[in-house]
Amino acid sequence: METPPVVSVEALSYFYPSGARAALLNVGLQVRAGEILGVLGANGSGKSTLCLAMNGIVPQLYGGRFFGSATVADLDTADQPIHAFARHVGIVLQDPGSQLIAASAENEVAFALENACVPRGEIRRRVAEALVAVDLAGLGNRHPHELSGGQQQRLALAVALAQQPALIVLDEPTAQLDPRAAREVIALIKRINRERGTAFVIASHASEEIADTAHRVVVLSRGRVCASGTPEAIFRDTALLARERVRPPGVTASFERLRSRGLFHGALPVRMDEALGALGALPPCRPFLPGDPAPAAGRPALALRGVSHAYPDGTRSLREVDLEIHSGDYVVLLGQNGSGKSTLLKHFLGLLRPAQGTVEVAGKPLSGQSMSAVARRIGYVGQNPDRQIFNATVEAEVAFGLGRLALSRTERQARTDAALASLGLSDLRGAHPLALSKGERARVVVAAVLAMEPEVLIFDEPTHGQDDAGARAILELTAALNRQGRTVIVATHQLHLMPGYARRAVVLAQGRVVASAPLREVYHDLALLGSTHLEPPQAAALAAAACRGSRAVTPEEFADGYAGGGP
Amino acid sequence: MMRPGAAAAPRPTAFSRLDFRAKLAAVLAASLAAVLWDDPGMGALLALATIGACLAAGIGARYLALVGRVMAPFLLLLVLTHGFFNVQLVLRLTGRAALTPLFTVPPSWPLAGSMVFSREGFLYGISVVCKSVTLLLLVPLCVLTTDPNNIVVGLVRMKVPYKFAFAFSSTLRFFPLLLEEIGLVIEAQRLRGFAVEEMGVAERVRTYAKVAIPVTLGAMFKAQQIEIVLQARGFSGSARRTYLHDSELGLSGRLVVAASVAAAALVVILRLEAHIGAFRAGLLP
């Protein structure tokens, strides 16, 4: 017998106050008690809006035009005050830090219960129970901002759990977490669902996580539900996924490549365990062994020599790091949160000084160079473009940094025009940057950095919050810049995106460089990745399991090991 | 990892364990003394005592140094303003016919040529600086040593409407986030070559002015996120709610309140009746 729905959405359409296009269009779906519903879709497909409609935040907080209905526990979300839904629907947002508002973990969990007039004794009991459930027992007195990203997201889950809702809605719950923290959160969701029967709605770009977690999946396309079914039904429909710009799980993509070459005829696996089981149905493989790319032969563009650093609270963030980044190289910087990636980048950028050792830029010690000199050599594109936009027009923004250089007006204009043209922004030069889409704003920041003509470009989590197509577009840009001779460094948690772009991977753990080697070598050093809590892309793990010694890292290369293709 | 606004991380001390209402009473008494005492010597002692109290309450020396660095230009401006320009008030306070010159600006200097910097004006400036330092540090002494939730509970117990108490504590929570955002934006500017230490004053002002756009945008985003979080957790602003922790004044709290009231009364009486703390009773001969 079907369980009753905890949320019913019927013919729901919604327009944001400033939106000409519907953010949601005629959406109808139900979430049943104990169900985990995955929500997939490209950026702008309506995933976050749907999440916020499930407890009345849309439309009540945002305004706009709202048609149809969303019903939670027989209460219409458009009619009842938002706080009336708190006991029925918990919500966990993408950014772990910005959703924590109290000064201690236990107060964080207690806040919603206090609002619901739960007696003090009961609050104490539920707080303790929720913290135990998310493995944060004993950390109740910690300030939330002293917790790691994964712990913060688990605390946000504890907040939702303590309210004992029938449904918890999670909007990109692992997008800002490193692989280990993401794994912890996903395991927790599955355990809570199993033990308590709590229903979950998870909106995400992480197809592997949805395939591994969800009982049912819906795909949104420009605000509409364009497909609904089991994870198997959805992820096996690779034409649908391609059309809707949804990345299939790595194992599904790998077997799809085999199927397209006539080497696999079964049902496409969507989870790693299924894929490993399906390997037996494949013909014998041979190791995919491409040669490593020629190491960049240029002089070191950046170097750390014996660099150590400790923060004022005593945390040792870098320990005797020796690292050279050669001119013209493309390097991906990997490591879990707190491994020292940001500290390392800040040393290159001159934002931190080493307690010990030296930092060299273009063969010269950084300590003697001014910030404007460093900015001319090294361009930095941060995760959040909005923090890097200071001017009222795109053109002024791109020209901003040039004001500090000894250039004639003609030279400044020429550089500005060239940077705008290279990023396809010439037609938007008069626009206010804040009137542009997030992707366009990111391009404005890149153009502004390029105008300085730096030799080295550092990108910090450049694909954060992007769907697969958006992420690929950004990485294509980094690759084009590298082909022009610029040295590129990308710090990311998304290992599956980097094959085809980065030549070398540098892995940090506890402030030390534990690997600096060709990308394939690092991706297939499973012991190293395991010890640093990183995970190889599914295609690489599958290739390693299928064929000892294989160095395949993409679905295409995995298939090449069977088809007689490859290098 | 450090939390936003690293100052808000005092270690637990006897002061930090006091009820918010007791801290508030002590701070109000000290503020009264700071306002009423014009004597630079007594003002300096009060300022030093406040700095000592901050250190003893677990507020880091780094935070105090930061406040000092940020405020130094304004405090210097205060001393210069009073030393050069505060003639009438100082004459009235001292009852003298003329002030004692400490130095005179050479007549050849543009604009400021021949201006006289008086000893009494300088001392009055020091007194104002001491008042400013005391009042400036009493706020973090009270607020940074108290859990925001305890501030809310304490204020509610003082019959402050819950909505106001919550808004006050939310502002306190939001302020470090705003400072963090400003720091990140300034860092982003530095990475585009705009390091303020390499600039003249005018260029610094122009550069700082440009911080406003991203900071405002970031603050609006954060405010919206917080509103979503509050609503999703059933916050309605209603005073009908329960609390995980109660606010207990306790014996120590009652003693502090009583001592603060007595000290405040003593300061007022001594100032009005015995003129203790008046400007002329200070370092002047």
Coordinates of C-alpha atoms in Angstrom, one line a residue, chain A:
Chain A
M1 CA 0.0 0.0 0.0
E2 CA 1.3 3.5 -0.9
T3 CA 2.2 5.7 2.1
P4 CA 0.4 9.0 2.3
P5 CA 2.0 12.1 0.8
V6 CA 3.8 14.5 3.1
V7 CA 3.8 17.2 0.4
S8 CA 1.4 17.5 -2.5
V9 CA 2.2 20.0 -5.3
E10 CA -0.5 20.6 -7.8
A11 CA -0.3 22.6 -11.0
L12 CA 2.2 24.9 -9.3
S13 CA 3.5 27.9 -11.4
Y14 CA 5.5 30.7 -10.0
F15 CA 7.1 33.9 -11.3
Y16 CA 9.7 35.8 -9.2
P17 CA 8.8 39.5 -8.9
S18 CA 11.3 40.5 -11.5
G19 CA 11.1 37.4 -13.6
A20 CA 9.4 37.4 -17.0
R21 CA 9.9 33.6 -17.3
A22 CA 8.2 31.1 -14.9
A23 CA 10.6 29.7 -12.4
L24 CA 8.1 26.8 -11.9
L25 CA 5.5 25.9 -14.5
N26 CA 2.6 23.6 -13.9
V27 CA 4.5 21.4 -11.5
G28 CA 2.7 18.5 -10.0
L29 CA 4.3 16.0 -7.7
Q30 CA 4.0 14.3 -4.3
V31 CA 6.5 13.3 -1.8
R32 CA 5.5 10.2 0.2
A33 CA 6.3 9.4 3.8
G34 CA 9.7 7.7 4.1
E35 CA 10.6 8.5 0.5
I36 CA 13.9 10.1 -0.8
L37 CA 13.2 12.2 -3.8
G38 CA 16.1 13.4 -5.9
V39 CA 15.6 16.6 -8.0
L40 CA 17.9 17.1 -11.0
G41 CA 18.1 19.8 -13.6
A42 CA 20.5 22.4 -15.1
N43 CA 21.1 25.7 -13.5
G44 CA 17.9 27.8 -13.7
S45 CA 15.7 24.8 -14.0
G46 CA 13.8 25.6 -10.8
K47 CA 15.3 23.2 -8.3
S48 CA 15.9 25.7 -5.5
T49 CA 12.6 27.4 -6.1
L50 CA 10.8 24.1 -5.8
C51 CA 12.6 23.4 -2.5
L52 CA 11.6 26.8 -1.1
A53 CA 8.0 26.3 -2.2
M54 CA 7.7 23.2 0.0
N55 CA 7.5 25.3 3.2
G56 CA 6.0 28.5 1.9
I57 CA 9.1 30.6 1.6
V58 CA 8.2 30.8 -2.0
P59 CA 6.0 32.8 -2.5
Q60 CA 5.6 34.3 1.0
L61 CA 9.1 35.7 1.5
Y62 CA 9.9 36.5 -2.2
G63 CA 6.5 37.7 -3.4
G64 CA 5.8 37.3 -7.1
R65 CA 3.0 35.5 -8.8
F66 CA 2.0 32.1 -7.6
F67 CA -0.6 29.7 -9.1
G68 CA -1.7 26.2 -8.1
S69 CA -1.0 24.8 -4.7
A70 CA 1.5 23.2 -2.4
T71 CA 0.0 21.4 0.6
V72 CA 2.0 20.2 3.6
A73 CA 0.1 18.3 6.3
D74 CA -3.2 19.6 4.9
L75 CA -2.0 23.2 5.2
D76 CA -1.7 25.3 2.0
T77 CA 1.7 26.9 1.9
A78 CA 0.4 30.0 0.3
D79 CA -2.2 30.6 3.1
Q80 CA -0.5 29.7 6.3
P81 CA 2.4 31.7 7.8
I82 CA 5.8 30.2 7.0
H83 CA 6.5 29.4 10.7
A84 CA 3.5 27.1 10.8
F85 CA 5.4 24.7 8.5
A86 CA 8.5 24.5 10.6
R87 CA 7.3 21.4 12.5
H88 CA 6.4 19.6 9.2
V89 CA 9.3 20.5 6.9
G90 CA 13.0 21.1 7.8
I91 CA 15.2 22.7 5.3
V92 CA 19.0 22.6 4.8
L93 CA 20.6 25.0 2.4
Q94 CA 23.8 24.8 0.3
D95 CA 26.1 27.0 2.3
P96 CA 26.8 25.4 5.7
G97 CA 28.1 28.6 7.3
S98 CA 25.3 31.0 6.3
Q99 CA 22.5 29.0 7.8
L100 CA 23.9 28.8 11.3
I101 CA 22.9 31.7 13.4
A102 CA 23.5 30.8 17.1
A103 CA 26.6 31.0 19.2
S104 CA 26.7 27.3 20.1
A105 CA 25.7 24.1 18.5
E106 CA 23.1 23.3 21.1
N107 CA 21.5 26.7 20.9
E108 CA 21.4 26.3 17.1
V109 CA 19.4 23.1 17.4
A110 CA 17.2 24.5 20.2
F111 CA 16.2 27.7 18.4
A112 CA 13.3 26.1 16.3
L113 CA 12.1 24.2 19.4
E114 CA 12.0 27.4 21.5
N115 CA 10.0 29.0 18.8
A116 CA 7.6 26.1 18.9
C117 CA 7.2 26.6 22.7
V118 CA 8.5 23.1 23.4
P119 CA 9.1 22.7 27.2
R120 CA 12.7 23.1 28.3
G121 CA 13.1 19.5 29.4
E122 CA 11.9 18.2 26.1
I123 CA 14.2 20.7 24.2
R124 CA 17.2 19.3 26.2
R125 CA 16.2 15.8 25.3
R126 CA 15.7 16.5 21.6
V127 CA 18.9 18.6 21.3
A128 CA 20.9 15.8 22.8
E129 CA 19.2 13.2 20.6
A130 CA 19.7 15.2 17.4
L131 CA 23.4 15.9 18.1
V132 CA 23.9 12.1 18.7
A133 CA 22.1 11.3 15.5
V134 CA 24.5 13.4 13.5
D135 CA 27.6 12.3 15.3
L136 CA 28.1 15.7 17.0
A137 CA 27.6 14.5 20.6
G138 CA 29.9 16.4 22.9
L139 CA 30.2 19.4 20.6
G140 CA 27.1 21.1 21.9
N141 CA 29.0 24.0 23.4
R142 CA 31.1 24.6 20.3
H143 CA 30.5 27.8 18.2
P144 CA 29.1 26.6 14.9
H145 CA 31.8 28.5 13.0
E146 CA 34.5 26.5 14.8
L147 CA 33.1 23.3 13.2
S148 CA 34.4 21.9 9.8
G149 CA 32.2 22.3 6.7
G150 CA 31.0 18.7 7.0
Q151 CA 30.2 19.2 10.7
Q152 CA 28.3 22.4 10.0
Q153 CA 26.2 20.7 7.4
R154 CA 25.5 17.8 9.8
L155 CA 24.6 20.4 12.4
A156 CA 22.1 22.0 10.0
L157 CA 20.6 18.5 9.6
A158 CA 20.4 18.1 13.4
V159 CA 18.5 21.4 13.5
A160 CA 16.0 20.0 11.0
L161 CA 15.9 16.6 12.7
A162 CA 15.1 18.0 16.2
Q163 CA 11.9 19.5 14.8
Q164 CA 10.9 15.9 14.0
P165 CA 9.5 16.9 10.6
A166 CA 8.0 14.4 8.2
L167 CA 10.1 15.9 5.5
I168 CA 13.6 17.4 5.2
V169 CA 14.4 19.4 2.1
L170 CA 18.1 19.7 1.1
D171 CA 19.2 22.2 -1.6
E172 CA 22.6 21.1 -2.9
P173 CA 23.6 19.8 0.5
T174 CA 27.1 18.7 -0.5
A175 CA 28.1 21.3 -3.1
Q176 CA 30.5 23.1 -0.8
L177 CA 31.9 20.0 0.9
D178 CA 35.0 18.0 0.3
P179 CA 34.5 14.4 -0.8
R180 CA 34.8 13.0 2.7
A181 CA 32.4 15.5 4.2
A182 CA 29.9 14.9 1.4
R183 CA 30.2 11.1 2.0
E184 CA 29.4 11.6 5.7
V185 CA 26.3 13.8 4.9
I186 CA 25.0 11.3 2.4
A187 CA 25.5 8.4 4.7
L188 CA 23.7 10.3 7.4
I189 CA 20.7 11.0 5.2
K190 CA 20.4 7.3 4.3
R191 CA 20.7 6.3 8.0
I192 CA 18.1 8.8 9.2
N193 CA 15.7 7.8 6.4
R194 CA 16.2 4.1 7.3
E195 CA 15.9 4.4 11.0
R196 CA 13.3 7.2 11.4
G197 CA 11.4 7.0 8.1
T198 CA 11.9 10.7 7.5
A199 CA 11.3 11.7 3.9
F200 CA 13.9 13.7 2.0
V201 CA 13.9 15.9 -1.0
I202 CA 17.5 16.4 -2.3
A203 CA 18.1 18.9 -5.1
S204 CA 21.6 18.4 -6.5
H205 CA 24.0 18.3 -9.5
A206 CA 25.8 15.4 -7.9
S207 CA 24.3 12.6 -10.0
E208 CA 26.4 9.9 -8.2
E209 CA 24.9 10.9 -4.9
I210 CA 21.3 11.0 -6.2
A211 CA 21.8 7.6 -7.8
D212 CA 23.1 6.2 -4.6
T213 CA 20.5 7.8 -2.3
A214 CA 17.2 8.5 -4.0
H215 CA 14.2 6.2 -4.3
R216 CA 12.7 8.3 -7.0
V217 CA 14.0 11.1 -9.2
V218 CA 12.4 14.0 -11.0
V219 CA 14.1 16.1 -13.7
L220 CA 13.2 19.8 -14.0
S221 CA 13.6 21.7 -17.2
R222 CA 12.9 25.4 -17.3
G223 CA 10.5 25.1 -14.4
R224 CA 8.7 22.0 -15.6
V225 CA 8.9 18.4 -14.5
C226 CA 10.0 16.8 -17.7
A227 CA 10.7 13.3 -16.3
S228 CA 10.0 11.3 -13.2
G229 CA 10.9 7.7 -12.3
T230 CA 13.3 5.5 -10.4
P231 CA 17.0 6.4 -10.5
E232 CA 17.6 3.5 -12.8
A233 CA 14.9 4.7 -15.3
I234 CA 16.1 8.3 -15.2
F235 CA 19.9 7.8 -15.4
R236 CA 19.6 5.1 -18.1
D237 CA 17.8 7.6 -20.3
T238 CA 21.1 9.2 -21.4
A239 CA 19.4 11.1 -24.2
L240 CA 17.1 12.7 -21.7
L241 CA 20.1 13.6 -19.5
A242 CA 22.0 15.1 -22.5
R243 CA 19.0 17.1 -23.5
E244 CA 18.5 18.5 -20.0
R245 CA 22.2 19.1 -19.4
V246 CA 22.3 16.7 -16.5
R247 CA 25.5 14.8 -16.0
P248 CA 25.0 11.0 -15.7
P249 CA 26.9 9.1 -12.9
G250 CA 30.4 8.2 -14.0
V251 CA 29.6 4.5 -14.2
T252 CA 26.6 5.1 -16.3
A253 CA 28.5 7.3 -18.7
S254 CA 31.3 4.6 -18.9
F255 CA 29.0 1.8 -19.8
E256 CA 27.0 4.0 -22.2
R257 CA 30.3 4.5 -24.1
L258 CA 30.7 0.7 -24.3
R259 CA 27.1 0.3 -25.4
S260 CA 27.5 2.8 -28.2
R261 CA 30.5 0.8 -29.5
G262 CA 28.4 -2.4 -29.4
L263 CA 30.4 -3.9 -26.5
F264 CA 27.7 -3.9 -23.8
H265 CA 24.1 -4.9 -24.3
G266 CA 22.7 -5.0 -20.7
A267 CA 20.9 -2.4 -18.6
L268 CA 23.2 0.5 -17.8
P269 CA 24.4 0.5 -14.2
V270 CA 23.8 3.6 -12.2
R271 CA 25.7 2.8 -9.0
M272 CA 29.2 1.6 -8.5
D273 CA 28.2 -1.8 -7.0
E274 CA 26.1 -2.5 -10.1
A275 CA 28.9 -1.4 -12.4
L276 CA 31.4 -3.7 -10.7
G277 CA 28.9 -6.6 -11.1
A278 CA 28.5 -5.8 -14.8
L279 CA 32.2 -5.9 -15.5
G280 CA 31.9 -9.7 -15.8
A281 CA 29.7 -9.3 -18.9
L282 CA 32.4 -7.4 -20.8
P283 CA 35.0 -8.8 -23.1
P284 CA 38.6 -8.9 -21.9
C285 CA 40.2 -5.5 -21.5
R286 CA 43.7 -4.2 -21.9
P287 CA 45.2 -1.4 -19.8
F288 CA 44.6 2.0 -21.1
L289 CA 48.1 3.4 -20.9
P290 CA 48.6 6.8 -22.5
G291 CA 51.9 8.5 -22.0
D292 CA 52.0 11.2 -19.4
P293 CA 52.0 14.7 -20.9
A294 CA 55.4 16.2 -21.3
P295 CA 56.2 18.1 -18.1
A296 CA 56.2 21.9 -18.5
A297 CA 59.7 22.7 -19.3
G298 CA 59.6 26.4 -18.5
R299 CA 61.2 28.1 -15.6
P300 CA 59.3 28.0 -12.3
A301 CA 56.6 30.6 -12.4
L302 CA 55.9 30.1 -8.7
A303 CA 57.8 28.3 -6.1
L304 CA 57.6 27.6 -2.4
R305 CA 60.9 26.7 -0.7
G306 CA 60.6 25.2 2.7
V307 CA 57.5 27.2 3.5
S308 CA 55.8 26.8 6.9
H309 CA 52.9 28.8 8.3
A310 CA 50.9 28.8 11.4
Y311 CA 47.8 30.9 12.2
P312 CA 47.6 33.0 15.3
D313 CA 45.6 30.3 17.1
G314 CA 48.5 27.9 16.7
T315 CA 47.1 25.9 13.8
R316 CA 50.0 24.8 11.6
S317 CA 48.6 25.2 8.1
L318 CA 51.7 24.6 6.0
R319 CA 54.6 22.4 7.0
E320 CA 57.9 22.8 5.1
V321 CA 56.3 22.9 1.7
D322 CA 58.5 22.7 -1.3
L323 CA 56.7 23.1 -4.6
E324 CA 57.5 24.5 -8.0
I325 CA 54.8 25.4 -10.6
H326 CA 56.4 25.7 -14.0
S327 CA 55.6 28.3 -16.5
G328 CA 52.9 27.1 -18.9
D329 CA 51.8 24.3 -16.7
Y330 CA 48.1 23.5 -15.8
V331 CA 47.9 22.3 -12.2
V332 CA 45.0 21.2 -10.2
L333 CA 45.3 21.6 -6.4
L334 CA 43.5 18.9 -4.4
G335 CA 42.9 18.2 -0.8
Q336 CA 40.1 18.1 1.7
N337 CA 38.9 21.2 3.6
G338 CA 41.6 22.4 6.0
S339 CA 44.4 20.6 4.1
G340 CA 46.1 23.9 3.4
K341 CA 45.0 24.7 -0.2
S342 CA 43.8 28.2 0.6
T343 CA 46.8 29.0 2.8
L344 CA 49.1 27.9 0.0
L345 CA 47.4 30.0 -2.6
K346 CA 47.5 33.0 -0.2
H347 CA 51.2 32.7 0.0
F348 CA 51.5 32.8 -3.8
L349 CA 49.3 35.9 -3.8
G350 CA 51.3 37.7 -1.1
L351 CA 48.3 37.7 1.3
L352 CA 50.2 35.7 3.8
R353 CA 53.8 35.7 4.7
P354 CA 55.6 32.5 5.5
A355 CA 56.8 32.0 9.1
Q356 CA 59.7 30.0 7.6
G357 CA 61.0 29.5 4.0
T358 CA 60.6 31.7 0.9
V359 CA 58.0 32.3 -1.8
E360 CA 59.3 33.0 -5.3
V361 CA 57.4 34.6 -8.2
A362 CA 59.2 34.3 -11.5
G363 CA 62.4 33.4 -9.7
K364 CA 62.4 36.4 -7.4
P365 CA 61.5 36.4 -3.7
L366 CA 58.0 37.6 -3.2
S367 CA 58.9 39.5 0.0
G368 CA 60.5 42.3 -1.9
Q369 CA 57.6 42.8 -4.3
S370 CA 54.6 45.2 -3.9
M371 CA 51.0 44.0 -4.2
S372 CA 50.5 45.8 -7.5
A373 CA 53.6 44.1 -8.8
V374 CA 52.3 40.7 -7.7
A375 CA 48.8 41.5 -9.2
R376 CA 50.5 42.2 -12.6
R377 CA 52.1 38.7 -12.5
I378 CA 49.3 36.6 -10.9
G379 CA 45.6 36.9 -11.6
Y380 CA 43.2 35.5 -9.0
V381 CA 39.6 34.5 -9.7
G382 CA 37.8 33.6 -6.5
Q383 CA 34.8 31.4 -5.9
N384 CA 32.3 34.3 -5.5
P385 CA 32.4 36.8 -8.4
D386 CA 30.2 39.3 -6.5
R387 CA 33.0 40.0 -4.0
Q388 CA 35.3 41.0 -6.9
I389 CA 33.0 43.5 -8.7
F390 CA 33.5 47.1 -7.6
N391 CA 32.3 49.3 -10.5
A392 CA 29.1 50.5 -12.1
T393 CA 29.8 49.3 -15.7
V394 CA 31.4 46.2 -17.2
E395 CA 34.0 48.3 -19.0
A396 CA 35.0 50.2 -15.8
E397 CA 35.3 46.9 -14.0
V398 CA 37.6 45.5 -16.6
A399 CA 39.7 48.7 -16.6
F400 CA 39.7 48.9 -12.8
G401 CA 43.1 47.3 -12.1
L402 CA 44.8 49.0 -15.0
G403 CA 44.5 52.3 -13.2
R404 CA 47.4 51.2 -11.0
L405 CA 49.7 50.4 -13.9
A406 CA 51.8 53.0 -15.7
L407 CA 50.0 52.8 -18.9
S408 CA 48.9 55.5 -21.3
R409 CA 45.1 56.0 -21.8
T410 CA 45.4 54.4 -25.3
E411 CA 47.1 51.4 -23.9
R412 CA 44.5 51.0 -21.1
Q413 CA 41.7 51.2 -23.6
A414 CA 43.4 48.7 -25.9
R415 CA 43.8 46.2 -23.1
T416 CA 40.3 46.7 -21.9
D417 CA 38.9 46.2 -25.4
A418 CA 41.0 43.1 -25.9
A419 CA 39.9 41.5 -22.6
L420 CA 36.2 42.3 -23.2
A421 CA 36.4 40.8 -26.7
S422 CA 38.2 37.6 -25.5
L423 CA 35.4 36.9 -23.0
G424 CA 32.6 37.9 -25.4
L425 CA 31.6 40.9 -23.3
S426 CA 32.1 43.7 -25.8
D427 CA 28.4 44.2 -26.3
L428 CA 27.8 44.4 -22.5
R429 CA 30.5 47.0 -21.8
G430 CA 28.0 49.6 -20.7
A431 CA 25.9 47.2 -18.6
H432 CA 25.9 47.3 -14.8
P433 CA 27.7 44.1 -13.8
L434 CA 25.1 43.3 -11.2
A435 CA 22.4 43.3 -13.9
L436 CA 24.1 40.3 -15.5
S437 CA 23.7 36.6 -14.8
K438 CA 26.1 34.9 -12.4
G439 CA 27.9 33.2 -15.3
E440 CA 28.3 36.6 -17.1
R441 CA 29.5 38.2 -13.8
A442 CA 32.2 35.5 -13.5
R443 CA 33.3 36.3 -17.0
V444 CA 33.6 40.0 -16.1
V445 CA 35.9 39.1 -13.3
V446 CA 38.0 36.9 -15.5
A447 CA 38.2 39.7 -18.1
A448 CA 39.2 42.1 -15.4
V449 CA 42.0 39.8 -14.4
L450 CA 43.1 39.1 -18.0
A451 CA 43.4 42.8 -18.7
M452 CA 46.3 42.9 -16.3
E453 CA 48.0 40.4 -18.6
P454 CA 49.2 38.1 -15.7
E455 CA 51.5 35.2 -16.4
V456 CA 49.8 33.0 -13.9
L457 CA 46.1 32.6 -13.3
I458 CA 44.7 31.1 -10.1
F459 CA 41.1 29.9 -10.0
D460 CA 39.6 28.9 -6.6
E461 CA 36.7 26.5 -7.0
P462 CA 35.7 28.0 -10.4
T463 CA 32.9 25.5 -11.0
H464 CA 31.2 26.0 -7.7
G465 CA 27.4 26.1 -8.1
Q466 CA 27.6 25.4 -11.9
D467 CA 25.8 22.6 -13.7
D468 CA 28.0 20.3 -15.9
A469 CA 27.7 22.5 -19.0
G470 CA 28.5 25.6 -17.1
A471 CA 31.4 24.0 -15.4
R472 CA 32.8 22.7 -18.7
A473 CA 32.5 26.2 -20.3
I474 CA 34.6 27.7 -17.5
L475 CA 37.2 25.0 -17.7
E476 CA 37.3 25.4 -21.5
L477 CA 38.2 29.0 -20.9
T478 CA 41.0 28.0 -18.5
A479 CA 42.3 25.6 -21.1
A480 CA 42.3 28.3 -23.8
L481 CA 44.2 30.6 -21.5
N482 CA 46.7 27.8 -20.8
R483 CA 47.1 27.2 -24.6
Q484 CA 48.0 30.9 -24.9
G485 CA 51.0 30.2 -22.7
R486 CA 49.6 31.2 -19.3
T487 CA 50.2 29.1 -16.2
V488 CA 46.9 27.9 -14.7
I489 CA 46.2 26.7 -11.2
V490 CA 42.8 25.4 -10.3
A491 CA 41.8 24.5 -6.7
T492 CA 38.7 22.2 -6.7
H493 CA 37.0 19.4 -4.9
Q494 CA 35.5 18.2 -8.2
L495 CA 38.0 15.6 -9.4
H496 CA 35.8 14.3 -12.2
L497 CA 35.9 17.6 -14.0
M498 CA 39.7 17.9 -14.4
P499 CA 40.8 15.2 -16.8
G500 CA 41.3 16.8 -20.2
Y501 CA 42.3 20.1 -18.6
A502 CA 44.9 19.7 -15.8
R503 CA 48.2 18.0 -16.6
R504 CA 49.5 17.8 -13.1
A505 CA 47.8 17.3 -9.7
V506 CA 49.2 18.6 -6.4
V507 CA 47.7 17.0 -3.3
L508 CA 47.8 18.6 0.1
A509 CA 47.1 16.9 3.4
Q510 CA 47.6 18.4 6.8
G511 CA 49.7 21.2 5.4
R512 CA 52.1 19.1 3.4
V513 CA 52.4 18.4 -0.3
V514 CA 51.9 14.6 -0.4
A515 CA 51.8 14.3 -4.2
S516 CA 52.8 16.4 -7.1
A517 CA 52.6 14.2 -10.2
P518 CA 50.8 13.8 -13.6
L519 CA 47.0 13.8 -13.1
R520 CA 46.5 10.1 -14.1
E521 CA 49.2 8.9 -11.7
V522 CA 47.5 10.7 -8.8
Y523 CA 44.0 9.6 -9.8
H524 CA 45.1 6.0 -9.9
D525 CA 47.0 6.1 -6.6
L526 CA 44.1 4.8 -4.6
A527 CA 46.1 4.5 -1.4
L528 CA 47.1 8.1 -1.6
L529 CA 43.6 9.3 -2.4
G530 CA 42.1 7.2 0.4
S531 CA 44.6 8.5 2.9
T532 CA 43.7 12.1 2.0
H533 CA 40.0 11.3 2.0
L534 CA 39.7 12.0 -1.7
E535 CA 37.8 9.8 -4.2
P536 CA 38.8 9.1 -7.8
P537 CA 36.2 9.8 -10.5
Q538 CA 34.0 6.7 -10.9
A539 CA 35.4 6.1 -14.4
A540 CA 38.9 5.9 -13.0
A541 CA 37.9 3.6 -10.1
L542 CA 36.0 1.4 -12.5
A543 CA 39.0 1.2 -14.9
A544 CA 41.3 0.3 -12.0
A545 CA 38.9 -2.5 -10.9
A546 CA 38.4 -3.8 -14.4
C547 CA 41.9 -3.8 -15.6
R548 CA 45.0 -3.8 -13.4
G549 CA 47.4 -1.0 -14.4
S550 CA 44.9 0.9 -16.4
R551 CA 45.3 4.7 -16.4
A552 CA 41.9 5.6 -17.8
V553 CA 40.3 8.6 -16.0
T554 CA 37.3 9.4 -18.2
P555 CA 34.4 7.2 -19.4
E556 CA 35.7 7.5 -23.0
E557 CA 39.1 6.2 -21.9
F558 CA 37.5 3.4 -19.9
A559 CA 35.7 2.3 -23.0
D560 CA 38.9 2.6 -25.1
G561 CA 40.4 -0.2 -22.9
Y562 CA 37.9 -2.6 -24.4
A563 CA 37.4 -1.4 -27.9
G564 CA 40.9 -1.6 -29.1
G565 CA 40.9 2.1 -29.3
G566 CA 42.9 4.4 -27.2
P567 CA 46.5 5.5 -27.5

